Short mmCIF file of C-alpha atoms and ligand atoms in Angstrom, two decimals:
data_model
loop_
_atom_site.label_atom_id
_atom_site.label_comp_id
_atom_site.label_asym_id
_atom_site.label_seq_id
_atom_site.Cartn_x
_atom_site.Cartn_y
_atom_site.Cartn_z
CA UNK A 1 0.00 0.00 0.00
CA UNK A 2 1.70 3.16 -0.88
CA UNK A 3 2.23 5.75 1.68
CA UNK A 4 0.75 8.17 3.85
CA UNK A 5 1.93 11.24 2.09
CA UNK A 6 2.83 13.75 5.33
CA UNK A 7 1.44 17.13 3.66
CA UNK A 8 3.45 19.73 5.59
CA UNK A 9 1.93 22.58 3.82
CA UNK A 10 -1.70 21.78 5.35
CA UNK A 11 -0.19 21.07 9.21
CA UNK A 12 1.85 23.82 9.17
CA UNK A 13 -1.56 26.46 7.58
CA UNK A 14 -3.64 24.92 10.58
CA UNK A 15 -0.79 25.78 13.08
CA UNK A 16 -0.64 29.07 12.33
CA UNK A 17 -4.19 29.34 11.99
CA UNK A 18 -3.95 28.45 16.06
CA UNK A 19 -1.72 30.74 16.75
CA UNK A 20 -3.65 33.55 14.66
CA UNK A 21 -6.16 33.26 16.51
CA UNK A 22 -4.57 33.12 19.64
CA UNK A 23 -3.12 36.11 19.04
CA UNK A 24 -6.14 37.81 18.08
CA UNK A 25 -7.10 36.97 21.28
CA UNK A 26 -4.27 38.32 23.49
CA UNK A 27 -4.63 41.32 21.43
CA UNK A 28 -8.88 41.64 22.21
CA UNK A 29 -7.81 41.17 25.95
CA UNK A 30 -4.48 43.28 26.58
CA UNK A 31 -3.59 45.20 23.20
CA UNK A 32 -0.65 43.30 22.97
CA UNK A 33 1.25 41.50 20.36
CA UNK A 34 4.43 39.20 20.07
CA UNK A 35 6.85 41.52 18.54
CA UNK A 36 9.44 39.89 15.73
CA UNK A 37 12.33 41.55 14.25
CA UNK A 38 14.69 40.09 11.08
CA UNK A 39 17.73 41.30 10.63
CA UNK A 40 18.86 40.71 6.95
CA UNK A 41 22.30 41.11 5.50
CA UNK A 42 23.20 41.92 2.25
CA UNK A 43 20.89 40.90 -0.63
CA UNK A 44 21.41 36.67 -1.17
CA UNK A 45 18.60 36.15 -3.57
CA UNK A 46 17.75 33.05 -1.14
CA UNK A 47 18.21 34.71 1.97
CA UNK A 48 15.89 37.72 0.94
CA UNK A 49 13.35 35.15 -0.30
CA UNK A 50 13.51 33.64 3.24
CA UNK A 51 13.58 36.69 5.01
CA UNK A 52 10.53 38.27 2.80
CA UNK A 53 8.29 34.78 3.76
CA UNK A 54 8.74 35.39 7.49
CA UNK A 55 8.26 39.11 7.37
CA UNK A 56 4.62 38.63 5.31
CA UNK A 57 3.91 35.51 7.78
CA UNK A 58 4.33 37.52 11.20
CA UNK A 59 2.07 40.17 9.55
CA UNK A 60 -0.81 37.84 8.48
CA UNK A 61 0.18 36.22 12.50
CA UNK A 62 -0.93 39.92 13.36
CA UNK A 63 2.58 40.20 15.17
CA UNK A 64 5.00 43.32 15.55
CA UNK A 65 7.07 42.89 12.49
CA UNK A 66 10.54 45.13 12.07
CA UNK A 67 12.72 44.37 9.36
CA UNK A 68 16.18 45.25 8.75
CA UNK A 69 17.93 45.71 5.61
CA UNK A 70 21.50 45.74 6.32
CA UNK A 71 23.84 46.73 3.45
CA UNK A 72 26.35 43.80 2.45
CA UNK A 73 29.33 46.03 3.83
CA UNK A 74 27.80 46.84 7.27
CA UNK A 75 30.27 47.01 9.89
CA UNK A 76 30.28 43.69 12.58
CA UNK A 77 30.12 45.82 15.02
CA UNK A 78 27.32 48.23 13.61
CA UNK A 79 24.89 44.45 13.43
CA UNK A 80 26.06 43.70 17.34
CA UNK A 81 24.65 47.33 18.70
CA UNK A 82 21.58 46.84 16.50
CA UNK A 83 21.00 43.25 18.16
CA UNK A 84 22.12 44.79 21.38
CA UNK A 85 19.48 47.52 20.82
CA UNK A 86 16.63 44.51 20.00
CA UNK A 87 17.69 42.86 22.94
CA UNK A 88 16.74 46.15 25.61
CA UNK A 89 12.96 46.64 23.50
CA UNK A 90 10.91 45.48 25.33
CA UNK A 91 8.20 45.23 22.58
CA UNK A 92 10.43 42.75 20.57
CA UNK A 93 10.30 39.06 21.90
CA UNK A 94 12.14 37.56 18.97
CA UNK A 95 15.37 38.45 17.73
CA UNK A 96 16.13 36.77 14.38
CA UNK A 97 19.23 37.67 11.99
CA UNK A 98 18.92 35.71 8.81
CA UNK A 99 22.16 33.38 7.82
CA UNK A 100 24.76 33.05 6.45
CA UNK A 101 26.40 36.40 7.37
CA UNK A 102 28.73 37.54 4.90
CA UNK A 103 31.91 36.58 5.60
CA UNK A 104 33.72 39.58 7.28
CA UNK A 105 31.03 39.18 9.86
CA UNK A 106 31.71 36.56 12.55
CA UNK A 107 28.30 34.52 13.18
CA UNK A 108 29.11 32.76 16.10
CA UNK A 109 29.49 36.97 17.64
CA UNK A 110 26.27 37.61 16.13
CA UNK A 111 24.50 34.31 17.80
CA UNK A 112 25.69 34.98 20.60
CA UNK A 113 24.95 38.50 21.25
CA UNK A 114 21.27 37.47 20.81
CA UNK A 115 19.57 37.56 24.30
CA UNK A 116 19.16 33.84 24.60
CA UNK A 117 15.26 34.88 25.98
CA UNK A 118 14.86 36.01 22.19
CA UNK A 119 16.66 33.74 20.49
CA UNK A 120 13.67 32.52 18.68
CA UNK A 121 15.49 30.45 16.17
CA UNK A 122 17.06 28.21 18.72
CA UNK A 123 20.67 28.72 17.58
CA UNK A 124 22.52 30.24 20.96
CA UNK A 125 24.26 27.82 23.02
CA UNK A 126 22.38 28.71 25.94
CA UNK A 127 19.34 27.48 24.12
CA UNK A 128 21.31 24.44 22.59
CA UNK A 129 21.86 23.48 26.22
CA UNK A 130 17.99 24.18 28.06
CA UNK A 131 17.01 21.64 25.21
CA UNK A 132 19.44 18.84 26.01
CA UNK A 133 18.48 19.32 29.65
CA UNK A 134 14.57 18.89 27.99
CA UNK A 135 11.83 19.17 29.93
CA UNK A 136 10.39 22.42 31.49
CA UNK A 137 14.27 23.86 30.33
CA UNK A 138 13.88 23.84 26.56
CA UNK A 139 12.55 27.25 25.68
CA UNK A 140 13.11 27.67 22.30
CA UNK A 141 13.52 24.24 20.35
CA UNK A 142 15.39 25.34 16.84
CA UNK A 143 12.65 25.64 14.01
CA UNK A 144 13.29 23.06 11.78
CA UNK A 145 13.52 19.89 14.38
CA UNK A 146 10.66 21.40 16.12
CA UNK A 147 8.81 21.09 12.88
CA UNK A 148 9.95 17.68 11.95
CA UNK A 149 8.74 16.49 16.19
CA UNK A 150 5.46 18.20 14.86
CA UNK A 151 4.97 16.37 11.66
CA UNK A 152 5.69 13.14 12.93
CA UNK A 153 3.20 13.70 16.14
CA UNK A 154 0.17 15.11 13.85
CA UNK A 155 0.73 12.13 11.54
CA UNK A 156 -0.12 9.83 13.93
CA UNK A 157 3.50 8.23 14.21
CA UNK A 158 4.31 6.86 17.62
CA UNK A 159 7.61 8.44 18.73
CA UNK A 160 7.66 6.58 22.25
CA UNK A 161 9.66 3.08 21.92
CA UNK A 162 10.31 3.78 18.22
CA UNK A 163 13.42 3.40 16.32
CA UNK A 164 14.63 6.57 15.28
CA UNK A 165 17.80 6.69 12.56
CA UNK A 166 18.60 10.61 11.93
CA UNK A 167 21.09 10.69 8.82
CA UNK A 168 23.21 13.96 9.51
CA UNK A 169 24.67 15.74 12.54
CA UNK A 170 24.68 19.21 11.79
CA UNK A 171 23.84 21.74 14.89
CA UNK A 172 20.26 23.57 13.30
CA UNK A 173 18.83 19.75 12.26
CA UNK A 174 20.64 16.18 13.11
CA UNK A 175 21.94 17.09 16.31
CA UNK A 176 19.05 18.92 18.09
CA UNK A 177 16.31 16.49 16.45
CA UNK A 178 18.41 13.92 17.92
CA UNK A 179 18.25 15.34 20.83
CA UNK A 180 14.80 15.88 21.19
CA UNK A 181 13.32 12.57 20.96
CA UNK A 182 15.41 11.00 23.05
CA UNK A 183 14.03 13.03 25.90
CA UNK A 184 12.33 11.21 28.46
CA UNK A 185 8.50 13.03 27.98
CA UNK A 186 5.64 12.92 25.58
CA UNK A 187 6.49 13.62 21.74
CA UNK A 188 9.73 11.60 22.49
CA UNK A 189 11.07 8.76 24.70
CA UNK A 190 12.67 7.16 21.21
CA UNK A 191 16.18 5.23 20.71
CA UNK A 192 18.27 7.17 18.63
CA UNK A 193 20.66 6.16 16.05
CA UNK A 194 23.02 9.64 14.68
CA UNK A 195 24.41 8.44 11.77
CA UNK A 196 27.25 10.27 9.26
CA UNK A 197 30.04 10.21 6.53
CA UNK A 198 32.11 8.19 9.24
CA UNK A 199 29.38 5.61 9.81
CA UNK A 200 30.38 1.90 8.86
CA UNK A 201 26.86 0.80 7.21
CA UNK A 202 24.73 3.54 6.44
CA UNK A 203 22.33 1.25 5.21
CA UNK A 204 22.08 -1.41 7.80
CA UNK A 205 21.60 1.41 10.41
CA UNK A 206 18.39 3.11 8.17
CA UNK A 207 17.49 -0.49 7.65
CA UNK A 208 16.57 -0.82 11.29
CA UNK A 209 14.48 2.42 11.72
CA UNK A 210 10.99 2.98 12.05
CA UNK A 211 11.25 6.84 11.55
CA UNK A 212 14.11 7.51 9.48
CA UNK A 213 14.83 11.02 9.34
CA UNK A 214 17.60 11.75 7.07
CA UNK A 215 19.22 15.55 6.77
CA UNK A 216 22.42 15.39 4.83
CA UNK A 217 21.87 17.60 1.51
CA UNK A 218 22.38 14.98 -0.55
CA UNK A 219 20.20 14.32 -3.46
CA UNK A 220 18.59 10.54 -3.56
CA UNK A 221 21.21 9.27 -0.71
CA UNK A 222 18.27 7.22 1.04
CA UNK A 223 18.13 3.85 -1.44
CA UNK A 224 14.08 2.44 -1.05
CA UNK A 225 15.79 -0.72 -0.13
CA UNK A 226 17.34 1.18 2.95
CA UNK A 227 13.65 1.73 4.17
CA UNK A 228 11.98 -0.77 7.09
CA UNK A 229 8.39 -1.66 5.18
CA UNK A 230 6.16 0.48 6.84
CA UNK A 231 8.31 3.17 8.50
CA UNK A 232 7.81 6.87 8.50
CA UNK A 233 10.38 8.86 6.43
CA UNK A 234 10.88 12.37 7.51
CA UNK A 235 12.84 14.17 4.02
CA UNK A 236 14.92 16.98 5.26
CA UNK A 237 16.79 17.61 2.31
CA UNK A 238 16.38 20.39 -0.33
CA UNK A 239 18.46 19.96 -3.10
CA UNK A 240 18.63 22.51 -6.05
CA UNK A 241 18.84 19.74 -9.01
CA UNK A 242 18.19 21.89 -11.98
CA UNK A 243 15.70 24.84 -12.98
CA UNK A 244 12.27 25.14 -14.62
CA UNK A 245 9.36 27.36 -15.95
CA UNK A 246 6.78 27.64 -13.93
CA UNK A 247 3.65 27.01 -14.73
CA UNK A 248 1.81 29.45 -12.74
CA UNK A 249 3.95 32.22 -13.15
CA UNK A 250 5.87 31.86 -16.17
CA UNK A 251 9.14 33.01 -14.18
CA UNK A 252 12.64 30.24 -13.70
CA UNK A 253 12.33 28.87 -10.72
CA UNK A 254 14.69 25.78 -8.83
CA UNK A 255 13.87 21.77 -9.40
CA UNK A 256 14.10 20.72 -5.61
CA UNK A 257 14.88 17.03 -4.64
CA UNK A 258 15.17 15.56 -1.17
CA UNK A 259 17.50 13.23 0.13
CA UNK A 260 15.06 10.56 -0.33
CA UNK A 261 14.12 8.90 -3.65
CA UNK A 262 10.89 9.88 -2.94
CA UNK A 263 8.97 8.00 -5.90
CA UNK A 264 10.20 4.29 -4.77
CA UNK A 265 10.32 5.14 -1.28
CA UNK A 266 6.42 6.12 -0.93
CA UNK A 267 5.90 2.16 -2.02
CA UNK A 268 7.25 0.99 0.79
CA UNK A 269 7.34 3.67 3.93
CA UNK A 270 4.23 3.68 5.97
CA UNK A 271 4.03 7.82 5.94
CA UNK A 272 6.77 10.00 4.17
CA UNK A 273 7.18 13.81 3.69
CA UNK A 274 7.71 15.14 0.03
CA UNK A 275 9.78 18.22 -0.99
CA UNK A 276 8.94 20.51 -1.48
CA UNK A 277 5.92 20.67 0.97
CA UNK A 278 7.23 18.31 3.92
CA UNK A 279 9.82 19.74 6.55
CA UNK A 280 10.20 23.39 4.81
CA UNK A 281 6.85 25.01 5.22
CA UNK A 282 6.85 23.43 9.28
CA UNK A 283 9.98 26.33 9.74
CA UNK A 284 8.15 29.15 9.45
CA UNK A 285 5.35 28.23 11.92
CA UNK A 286 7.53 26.97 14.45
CA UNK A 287 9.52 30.40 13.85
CA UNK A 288 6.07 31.61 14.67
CA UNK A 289 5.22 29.48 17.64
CA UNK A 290 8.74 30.33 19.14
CA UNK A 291 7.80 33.08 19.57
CA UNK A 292 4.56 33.35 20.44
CA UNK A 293 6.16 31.53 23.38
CA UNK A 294 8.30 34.46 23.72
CA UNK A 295 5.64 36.68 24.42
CA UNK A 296 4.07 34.47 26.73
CA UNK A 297 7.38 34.02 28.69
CA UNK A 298 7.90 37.86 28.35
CA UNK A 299 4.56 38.67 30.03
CA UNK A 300 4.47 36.19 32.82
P1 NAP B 1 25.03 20.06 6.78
O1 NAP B 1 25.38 21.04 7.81
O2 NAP B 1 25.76 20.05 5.49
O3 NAP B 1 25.15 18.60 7.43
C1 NAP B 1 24.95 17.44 6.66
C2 NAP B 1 25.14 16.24 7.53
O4 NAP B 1 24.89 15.09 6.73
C3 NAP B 1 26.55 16.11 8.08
O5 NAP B 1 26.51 15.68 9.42
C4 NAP B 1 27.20 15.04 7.19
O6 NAP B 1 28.11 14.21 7.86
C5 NAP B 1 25.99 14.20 6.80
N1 NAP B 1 26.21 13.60 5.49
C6 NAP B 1 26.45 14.21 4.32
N2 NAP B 1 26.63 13.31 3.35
C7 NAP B 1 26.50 12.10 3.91
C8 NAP B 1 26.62 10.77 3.43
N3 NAP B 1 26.88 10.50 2.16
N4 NAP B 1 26.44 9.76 4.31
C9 NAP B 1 26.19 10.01 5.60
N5 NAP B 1 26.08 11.25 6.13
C10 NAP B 1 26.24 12.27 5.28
O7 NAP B 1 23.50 20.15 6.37
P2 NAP B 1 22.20 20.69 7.17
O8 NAP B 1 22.31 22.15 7.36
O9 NAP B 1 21.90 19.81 8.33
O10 NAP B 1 21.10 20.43 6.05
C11 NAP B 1 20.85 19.15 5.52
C12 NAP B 1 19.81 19.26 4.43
O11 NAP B 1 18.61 19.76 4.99
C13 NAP B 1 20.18 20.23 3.30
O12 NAP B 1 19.67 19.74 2.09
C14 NAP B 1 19.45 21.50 3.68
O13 NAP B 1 19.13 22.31 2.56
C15 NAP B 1 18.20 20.92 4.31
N6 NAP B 1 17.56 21.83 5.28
C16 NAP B 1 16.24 22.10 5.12
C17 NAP B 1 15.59 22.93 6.00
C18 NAP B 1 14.13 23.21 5.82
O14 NAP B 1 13.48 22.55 5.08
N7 NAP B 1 13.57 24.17 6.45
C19 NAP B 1 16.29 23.50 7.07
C20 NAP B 1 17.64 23.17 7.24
C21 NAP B 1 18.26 22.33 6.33
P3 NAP B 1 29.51 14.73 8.48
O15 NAP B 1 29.14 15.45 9.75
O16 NAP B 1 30.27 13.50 8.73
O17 NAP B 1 30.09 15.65 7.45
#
């Protein structure tokens, strides 16, 4: 029976619905709204495209929206007082400054200048730690693994006792999702398998997993005969594989491919994510909830 087909376009249009409307409700009973500012560097045509997605979602979430447009040449330590300056207003609960930074910049400065109580993408150490300790700790879980927990929990997947094989170690996806299900607490309590380019048997390691969520940025790596019959594949990847007209708008726009072979694989997983439309839309909306949650901290 072919596949569940995990449609992250739909889960992530009904979260945000939630938190539209639960922010149309803060707003009815205290005027208030979360407060999100994105700090953007330079003019990377994928980095504005990004930037510009975020910017027209925390309008339509009815947040405070500030954006930034930093000339390519601005000065490190121009960015640090304007993150420093974020960090004091107290009607911004989010802090986020788009990557990568060009390269006179040093990123690891920037990430860590953030206040780590509006570091709503999840990137400063501070935050890297509260979400190893899990539990009541974890404040803001980075946006990507927090939408790939999501996706697997509203599919129905049981995390609890599964197998879980997460191709790629990276610090914004393989590590933290790791990380996160292997908490002891509801939406997790898995075994987890890290695997990488030093891993003896790639395959015999996916082989075993009944969520296999694989984040290396490699086009097709994940052979269908590498997936368990029946087990939910969570696609991570987006690979730029060629270009194409579109038919909607006429305009060149990038083939994407996962790390999956997603045709095969849909014959034998149990549920599986596609891309485009799986893992990437489930970003923004955790971006979103993150801060939300920011707010919330903020006011209590
Ligand atoms: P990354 O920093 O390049 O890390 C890739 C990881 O995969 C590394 O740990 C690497 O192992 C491992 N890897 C690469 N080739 C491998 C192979 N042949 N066998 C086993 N392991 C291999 O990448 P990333 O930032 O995590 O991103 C991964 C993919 O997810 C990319 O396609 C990216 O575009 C996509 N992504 C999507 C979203 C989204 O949808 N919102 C967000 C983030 C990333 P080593 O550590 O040994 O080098």
């Amino acid at each position: 029976m072919p596949a569940l087909i995990i449609d992250g376009s739909a889960i992530s249009k009904s979260i945000l619905a939630e938190i539209k409307a639960e922010v149309a409700a803060i707003k009815a009973e205290k005027n208030e709204v979360p407060g999100l500012v994105t700090i953007l560097v330079g003019s990377n045509s994928a980095s504005v495209s990004y930037v510009t997605l975020k910017v027209k979602t925390a309008l339509d979430m009815g947040y405070k929206e500030v954006q930034e447009n930093l000339a390519a040449d601005v000065s490190e330590a121009d960015l640090l007082a304007m993150v420093d300056r974020y960090n004091k207003d107290p009607s911004i609960h989010g802090i986020l400054v788009q990557l990568p930074l060009p390269r006179h910049i040093d990123e690891k400065k920037v990430i860590y200048a953030i206040d780590p109580d509006k570091d709503v993408d999840g990137f400063h150490p501070v935050n890297i730690g509260r979400l190893l300790l899990g539990g009541d700790e974890a404040k803001f879980p980075p946006c990507t693994p927090a939408g790939i927990q999501e996706l697997i929990l509203r599919s129905g997947v049981r995390i609890s006792g599964a197998e879980v094989v997460v191709v790629g170690r990276s610090n914004i996806v393989g590590k933290p999702i790791a990380n996160m299900l292997l908490q002891k607490g509801p939406g997790a309590n898995a075994t987890v398998t890290v695997v990488h380019t030093g891993t003896v048997d790639l395959a015999g390691h996916c082989r075993r997993a009944d969520i296999l969520i694989v984040a290396a940025g490699v086009p097709g790596l994940v052979k269908p005969e590498w997936i368990k019959p029946g087990a939910c594949v969570i696609d991570v990847g987006v690979n730029r594989v060629g270009e194409k007209i579109s038919e909607k708008t006429g305009k060149t726009v990038a083939i994407l491919r996962g790390d999956v072979d997603f045709d095969a694989a849909k014959e034998i997983a149990g549920s599986i994510t596609p891309v485009p439309g799986g893992v990437g839309p489930m970003t923004i909306a955790m971006l979103m909830k993150n801060t939300l949650s920011s707010f919330k901290m903020h006011a209590s």
